[in-house]
Short mmCIF file of C-alpha atoms and ligand atoms in Angstrom, two decimals:
data_model
loop_
_atom_site.label_atom_id
_atom_site.label_comp_id
_atom_site.label_asym_id
_atom_site.label_seq_id
_atom_site.Cartn_x
_atom_site.Cartn_y
_atom_site.Cartn_z
CA UNK A 16 80.48 90.60 102.12
CA UNK A 17 80.40 88.78 105.44
CA UNK A 18 80.92 90.14 108.95
CA UNK A 19 84.34 88.60 109.48
CA UNK A 20 87.15 91.03 110.21
CA UNK A 21 89.96 90.96 107.65
CA UNK A 22 93.23 92.90 107.49
CA UNK A 23 93.69 93.73 103.81
CA UNK A 24 94.77 97.37 104.05
CA UNK A 25 96.09 99.57 106.85
CA UNK A 26 92.82 101.53 106.94
CA UNK A 27 90.84 98.37 107.78
CA UNK A 28 91.37 99.19 111.48
CA UNK A 29 90.49 102.35 113.37
CA UNK A 30 92.91 104.51 115.32
CA UNK A 31 91.41 103.04 118.48
CA UNK A 32 92.01 99.47 117.29
CA UNK A 33 95.66 100.34 116.58
CA UNK A 34 96.01 101.79 120.07
CA UNK A 35 94.82 98.43 121.43
CA UNK A 36 97.06 96.44 119.07
CA UNK A 37 100.20 98.45 119.90
CA UNK A 38 99.60 98.04 123.61
CA UNK A 39 98.92 94.34 123.16
CA UNK A 40 102.09 93.98 121.06
CA UNK A 41 104.13 95.34 123.96
CA UNK A 42 102.48 92.93 126.38
CA UNK A 43 103.04 89.94 124.07
CA UNK A 44 106.66 90.95 123.43
CA UNK A 45 107.31 91.27 127.13
CA UNK A 46 105.93 87.78 127.80
CA UNK A 47 108.05 86.37 124.96
CA UNK A 48 111.20 87.99 126.41
CA UNK A 49 110.45 86.43 129.81
CA UNK A 50 109.92 82.97 128.25
CA UNK A 51 106.36 82.90 129.59
CA UNK A 52 104.04 80.73 127.49
CA UNK A 53 101.00 82.44 125.96
CA UNK A 54 98.74 80.04 124.08
CA UNK A 55 95.45 81.80 123.27
CA UNK A 56 95.36 80.13 119.84
CA UNK A 57 95.79 76.55 121.09
CA UNK A 58 94.69 74.10 118.39
CA UNK A 59 94.09 76.89 115.84
CA UNK A 60 95.56 76.79 112.36
CA UNK A 61 96.90 79.56 110.12
CA UNK A 62 97.26 78.85 106.40
CA UNK A 63 99.94 80.95 104.68
CA UNK A 64 99.78 81.29 100.90
CA UNK A 65 102.84 82.68 99.14
CA UNK A 66 102.93 83.73 95.50
CA UNK A 67 106.14 85.72 96.07
CA UNK A 68 109.35 85.03 98.00
CA UNK A 69 109.68 85.80 101.71
CA UNK A 70 111.98 85.38 104.69
CA UNK A 71 110.59 87.65 107.44
CA UNK A 72 106.89 87.32 106.69
CA UNK A 73 106.90 83.55 106.56
CA UNK A 74 109.13 83.20 109.60
CA UNK A 75 107.27 85.71 111.76
CA UNK A 76 103.83 84.30 110.98
CA UNK A 77 104.94 80.69 111.34
CA UNK A 78 106.94 81.20 114.54
CA UNK A 79 104.25 83.53 115.88
CA UNK A 80 101.47 81.02 115.35
CA UNK A 81 103.49 78.28 117.11
CA UNK A 82 104.24 80.62 120.00
CA UNK A 83 100.51 81.36 120.36
CA UNK A 84 99.84 77.63 120.74
CA UNK A 85 98.62 76.94 117.21
CA UNK A 86 100.19 75.80 113.98
CA UNK A 87 100.86 77.21 110.53
CA UNK A 88 100.71 75.54 107.12
CA UNK A 89 102.73 76.89 104.19
CA UNK A 90 101.30 76.75 100.67
CA UNK A 91 102.78 78.21 97.54
CA UNK A 92 101.45 78.56 94.05
CA UNK A 93 104.19 76.42 92.52
CA UNK A 94 103.10 73.12 94.06
CA UNK A 95 99.43 73.65 94.94
CA UNK A 96 96.38 73.85 92.69
CA UNK A 97 96.46 77.65 93.17
CA UNK A 98 99.13 77.86 90.49
CA UNK A 99 97.14 75.69 88.10
CA UNK A 100 94.13 77.91 87.60
CA UNK A 101 91.80 76.91 90.47
CA UNK A 102 89.56 79.98 90.97
CA UNK A 103 90.52 82.09 93.97
CA UNK A 104 86.89 81.96 95.12
CA UNK A 105 86.92 78.12 95.21
CA UNK A 106 90.26 78.02 96.98
CA UNK A 107 88.93 80.46 99.59
CA UNK A 108 85.87 78.30 100.25
CA UNK A 109 87.97 75.19 100.80
CA UNK A 110 90.96 76.63 102.65
CA UNK A 111 88.78 78.62 105.05
CA UNK A 112 86.79 75.50 106.02
CA UNK A 113 89.98 73.87 107.29
CA UNK A 114 91.65 76.78 109.08
CA UNK A 115 91.13 79.64 111.52
CA UNK A 116 92.95 82.39 109.59
CA UNK A 117 94.65 82.81 106.22
CA UNK A 118 97.64 85.00 105.33
CA UNK A 119 98.28 85.72 101.67
CA UNK A 120 101.25 87.26 99.83
CA UNK A 121 100.33 87.85 96.21
CA UNK A 122 100.41 90.30 93.30
CA UNK A 123 97.17 92.28 92.82
CA UNK A 124 95.22 93.50 95.82
CA UNK A 125 92.05 92.35 94.02
CA UNK A 126 93.14 88.72 94.56
CA UNK A 127 93.07 88.96 98.36
CA UNK A 128 89.84 90.94 98.20
CA UNK A 129 88.19 88.14 96.19
CA UNK A 130 89.62 85.56 98.58
CA UNK A 131 88.31 87.48 101.61
CA UNK A 132 84.83 87.79 100.13
CA UNK A 133 84.65 83.99 99.96
CA UNK A 134 86.41 83.18 103.22
CA UNK A 135 84.83 81.95 106.45
CA UNK A 136 87.87 83.09 108.44
CA UNK A 137 89.95 86.29 108.72
CA UNK A 138 92.30 87.02 105.82
CA UNK A 139 95.56 88.93 106.34
CA UNK A 140 97.53 90.80 103.67
CA UNK A 141 101.12 89.56 103.84
CA UNK A 142 102.08 91.95 100.96
CA UNK A 143 100.51 92.79 97.64
CA UNK A 144 101.67 95.07 94.83
CA UNK A 145 99.61 97.81 96.47
CA UNK A 146 100.08 97.40 100.25
CA UNK A 147 102.13 95.87 103.07
CA UNK A 148 100.08 96.66 106.20
CA UNK A 149 101.71 94.12 108.57
CA UNK A 150 105.09 95.75 107.95
CA UNK A 151 103.85 99.28 108.65
CA UNK A 152 102.11 98.10 111.82
CA UNK A 153 105.46 96.72 113.02
CA UNK A 154 107.30 99.87 111.86
CA UNK A 155 104.99 102.20 113.77
CA UNK A 156 105.22 99.99 116.86
CA UNK A 157 109.02 100.23 116.51
CA UNK A 158 108.86 104.01 116.26
CA UNK A 159 106.66 104.17 119.38
CA UNK A 160 109.09 101.90 121.24
CA UNK A 161 112.06 104.14 120.39
CA UNK A 162 110.54 107.62 120.26
CA UNK A 163 106.96 107.55 121.63
CA UNK A 164 103.72 108.61 119.93
CA UNK A 165 103.98 109.05 116.13
CA UNK A 166 101.11 111.59 116.03
CA UNK A 167 102.31 114.91 114.57
CA UNK A 168 105.71 113.47 113.60
CA UNK A 169 107.24 113.50 110.10
CA UNK A 170 108.26 110.42 108.14
CA UNK A 171 110.49 110.91 105.06
CA UNK A 172 109.86 108.29 102.39
CA UNK A 173 112.72 108.21 99.87
CA UNK A 174 112.53 106.16 96.65
CA UNK A 175 109.79 104.18 94.99
CA UNK A 176 106.09 104.92 95.46
CA UNK A 177 105.45 101.24 96.09
CA UNK A 178 103.37 99.06 98.43
CA UNK A 179 105.32 100.31 101.48
CA UNK A 180 104.92 103.96 100.50
CA UNK A 181 101.17 103.56 99.89
CA UNK A 182 100.74 101.95 103.29
CA UNK A 183 102.72 104.70 105.07
CA UNK A 184 100.39 107.23 103.42
CA UNK A 185 97.27 105.41 104.63
CA UNK A 186 98.75 105.16 108.12
CA UNK A 187 99.55 108.89 108.17
CA UNK A 188 95.92 109.75 107.46
CA UNK A 189 94.62 107.39 110.10
CA UNK A 190 97.15 108.07 112.87
CA UNK A 191 97.64 111.76 112.11
CA UNK A 192 101.28 112.17 111.15
CA UNK A 193 102.97 113.54 108.00
CA UNK A 194 104.86 111.86 105.18
CA UNK A 195 107.39 113.68 103.01
CA UNK A 196 107.66 111.67 99.80
CA UNK A 197 110.50 112.02 97.31
CA UNK A 198 110.50 109.81 94.23
CA UNK A 199 112.33 110.17 90.91
CA UNK A 200 110.31 111.83 88.13
CA UNK A 201 107.88 109.36 86.61
CA UNK A 202 107.59 107.33 89.84
CA UNK A 203 105.36 109.73 91.82
CA UNK A 204 102.65 108.42 94.13
CA UNK A 205 99.15 107.87 92.82
CA UNK A 206 96.80 108.88 95.66
CA UNK A 207 93.95 106.78 94.29
CA UNK A 208 96.08 103.64 94.12
CA UNK A 209 97.28 104.37 97.64
CA UNK A 210 93.64 104.38 98.81
CA UNK A 211 93.85 107.88 100.28
CA UNK A 212 90.87 109.97 101.35
CA UNK A 213 92.63 113.33 101.33
CA UNK A 214 95.99 114.91 100.56
CA UNK A 215 96.76 116.85 103.71
CA UNK A 216 99.01 114.25 105.36
CA UNK A 217 101.67 114.06 102.68
CA UNK A 218 103.85 116.40 100.67
CA UNK A 219 105.88 115.53 97.57
CA UNK A 220 109.47 116.76 97.14
CA UNK A 221 111.57 116.65 93.98
CA UNK A 222 114.75 116.74 96.06
CA UNK A 223 115.23 113.89 98.57
CA UNK A 224 117.38 116.13 100.80
CA UNK A 225 114.42 118.52 101.15
CA UNK A 226 112.14 115.61 102.06
CA UNK A 227 114.53 114.53 104.84
CA UNK A 228 114.83 117.99 106.44
CA UNK A 229 113.62 117.79 110.04
CA UNK A 230 112.14 114.28 109.60
CA UNK A 231 111.73 112.13 112.72
CA UNK A 232 111.96 108.93 110.73
CA UNK A 233 113.75 108.38 107.41
CA UNK A 234 112.81 105.25 105.52
CA UNK A 235 113.22 103.64 102.13
CA UNK A 236 112.83 100.32 100.33
CA UNK A 237 114.19 98.46 97.32
CA UNK A 238 114.10 100.29 93.99
CA UNK A 239 112.56 97.27 92.26
CA UNK A 240 109.80 95.44 94.10
CA UNK A 241 108.88 91.81 93.51
CA UNK A 242 106.88 91.51 90.32
CA UNK A 243 108.61 94.50 88.67
CA UNK A 244 111.94 92.81 87.88
CA UNK A 245 111.63 93.55 84.15
CA UNK A 246 112.04 97.28 84.97
CA UNK A 247 115.21 96.76 87.00
CA UNK A 248 117.74 98.26 84.58
CA UNK A 249 115.82 101.48 83.95
CA UNK A 250 115.05 101.80 87.67
CA UNK A 251 118.76 101.50 88.57
CA UNK A 252 119.43 104.60 86.47
CA UNK A 253 116.34 106.58 87.48
CA UNK A 254 116.81 106.03 91.25
CA UNK A 255 120.59 106.67 91.47
CA UNK A 256 120.12 109.94 93.44
CA UNK A 257 117.55 108.42 95.81
CA UNK A 258 120.04 106.56 98.00
CA UNK A 259 119.57 107.39 101.70
CA UNK A 260 123.02 108.50 102.84
CA UNK A 261 124.73 110.22 105.74
CA UNK A 262 123.97 113.70 104.30
CA UNK A 263 120.25 112.96 104.27
CA UNK A 264 120.38 111.69 107.87
CA UNK A 265 122.32 114.84 108.87
CA UNK A 266 119.50 117.16 107.75
CA UNK A 267 116.84 115.03 109.47
CA UNK A 268 115.93 115.65 113.13
CA UNK A 269 118.83 115.09 115.53
CA UNK A 270 117.23 111.99 117.03
CA UNK A 271 115.80 110.69 113.71
CA UNK A 272 115.69 106.92 113.26
CA UNK A 273 116.24 105.02 110.02
CA UNK A 274 114.02 102.10 108.97
CA UNK A 275 113.96 99.66 106.06
CA UNK A 276 111.53 96.73 105.80
CA UNK A 277 114.36 94.55 104.39
CA UNK A 278 115.75 92.88 102.35
CA UNK A 279 118.13 95.81 101.70
CA UNK A 280 120.67 96.52 98.98
CA UNK A 281 123.58 98.46 100.45
CA UNK A 282 124.89 100.97 97.93
CA UNK A 283 121.54 101.22 96.15
CA UNK A 284 118.61 102.57 98.20
CA UNK A 285 120.74 103.04 101.34
CA UNK A 286 124.43 103.33 102.20
CA UNK A 287 126.03 100.77 104.50
CA UNK A 288 126.94 103.67 106.79
CA UNK A 289 123.27 104.50 107.37
CA UNK A 290 121.72 101.03 107.60
CA UNK A 291 124.54 99.74 109.82
CA UNK A 292 124.91 103.06 111.65
CA UNK A 293 123.72 104.32 115.05
CA UNK A 294 120.38 105.73 113.85
CA UNK A 295 119.26 102.49 112.22
CA UNK A 296 116.62 100.42 114.04
CA UNK A 297 116.16 97.85 111.28
CA UNK A 298 116.77 94.77 113.45
CA UNK A 299 114.21 95.84 116.05
CA UNK A 300 111.88 96.63 113.16
CA UNK A 301 112.29 93.11 111.74
CA UNK A 302 111.85 91.46 115.15
CA UNK A 303 108.72 93.46 115.83
CA UNK A 304 107.01 91.80 112.87
CA UNK A 305 106.77 88.76 115.14
CA UNK A 306 105.26 90.54 118.13
CA UNK A 307 102.89 92.81 116.20
CA UNK A 308 101.55 89.94 114.09
CA UNK A 309 100.98 87.80 117.19
CA UNK A 310 98.78 90.63 118.51
CA UNK A 311 97.07 90.82 115.11
CA UNK A 312 96.41 87.05 114.92
CA UNK A 313 95.07 86.96 118.47
CA UNK A 314 92.77 89.93 117.74
CA UNK A 315 91.43 88.58 114.46
CA UNK A 316 90.88 85.01 115.68
CA UNK A 317 89.57 85.48 119.24
CA UNK A 318 89.04 89.23 119.64
CA UNK A 319 90.15 91.60 122.38
CA UNK A 320 91.86 90.23 125.43
CA UNK A 321 92.51 92.17 128.63
CA UNK A 322 96.22 92.45 129.37
N1 CP B 418 109.91 92.85 104.97
C1 CP B 418 109.40 91.70 104.48
O1 CP B 418 108.20 91.55 104.26
O2 CP B 418 110.34 90.73 104.28
P1 CP B 418 110.16 89.35 103.50
O3 CP B 418 109.98 89.67 102.05
O4 CP B 418 111.43 88.59 103.79
O5 CP B 418 108.94 88.64 104.06
N1 NVA B 419 108.47 96.68 98.17
C1 NVA B 419 109.09 95.39 98.38
C2 NVA B 419 108.93 94.97 99.80
C3 NVA B 419 109.55 93.64 100.13
C4 NVA B 419 109.32 93.22 101.54
C5 NVA B 419 108.46 94.38 97.43
O1 NVA B 419 107.24 94.41 97.24
O2 NVA B 419 109.19 93.56 96.86
#
């Protein structure tokens, strides 16, 4: 292990670091909205490695890096040596000698851990089978923007116990809020896989309506994540009752917001009425990927900056 700071899981930062990052995100967003240049990463380079598809993650990292004064290089496993068996450790040695940060979207979490162990520069998790920390950072920033502090609040997670769910659970432990999880039978969360220390920040519900009762934030995600496509048909049947609809939003808190990391499938995990309705903040959520990740890149590459 080296002393470089990486962002591989949500719990890699402390509560205090998140407080700084959320404040910094607001400052960076404000500057962006006023068209004021902010180039702390002038001449710096981010390498982005994608083993899975992406719209938001690629765009927000690439645009974000340009807006910070640096540049971003896109690599994928189809047309680089990464897809032809070059060891992750060797790739990490080489790529990190030519760049200032690396973002990776891949399958197993162990791949980015091996990369990070051999990297001279910070490594960022842009989604693995296990976690999606950049998304949850943006989601929590979005909640704070709309409703204030998330501490003590309740998030209802409806659907698959996937990378998003695991990351919400880690965030709840660290930032002291609660998650009500409702998954179909056979798809329950695995606390160990979620990297949890304890069990007092989440509760499991067989009935999704019960999970939504009184929640301040209702959120869901696709029923079949990337890499699990072979299970799609059986998942379609198993998840049929785990569609976030108007009835679920009605039993949530009066001012509850709805979030979805996107891409969404209307009529599957969420109704059009909810995702396109007045409680949905999904477009702010997507935009905030840009601002939150700019704060993250700045922090990992040059450290804290006074606003
Ligand atoms: N939410 C998210 O990570 O979107 P992409 O898959 O488009 O990057
Ligand atoms: N859980 C989804 C999130 C996509 C952004 C997946 O891993 O495919």
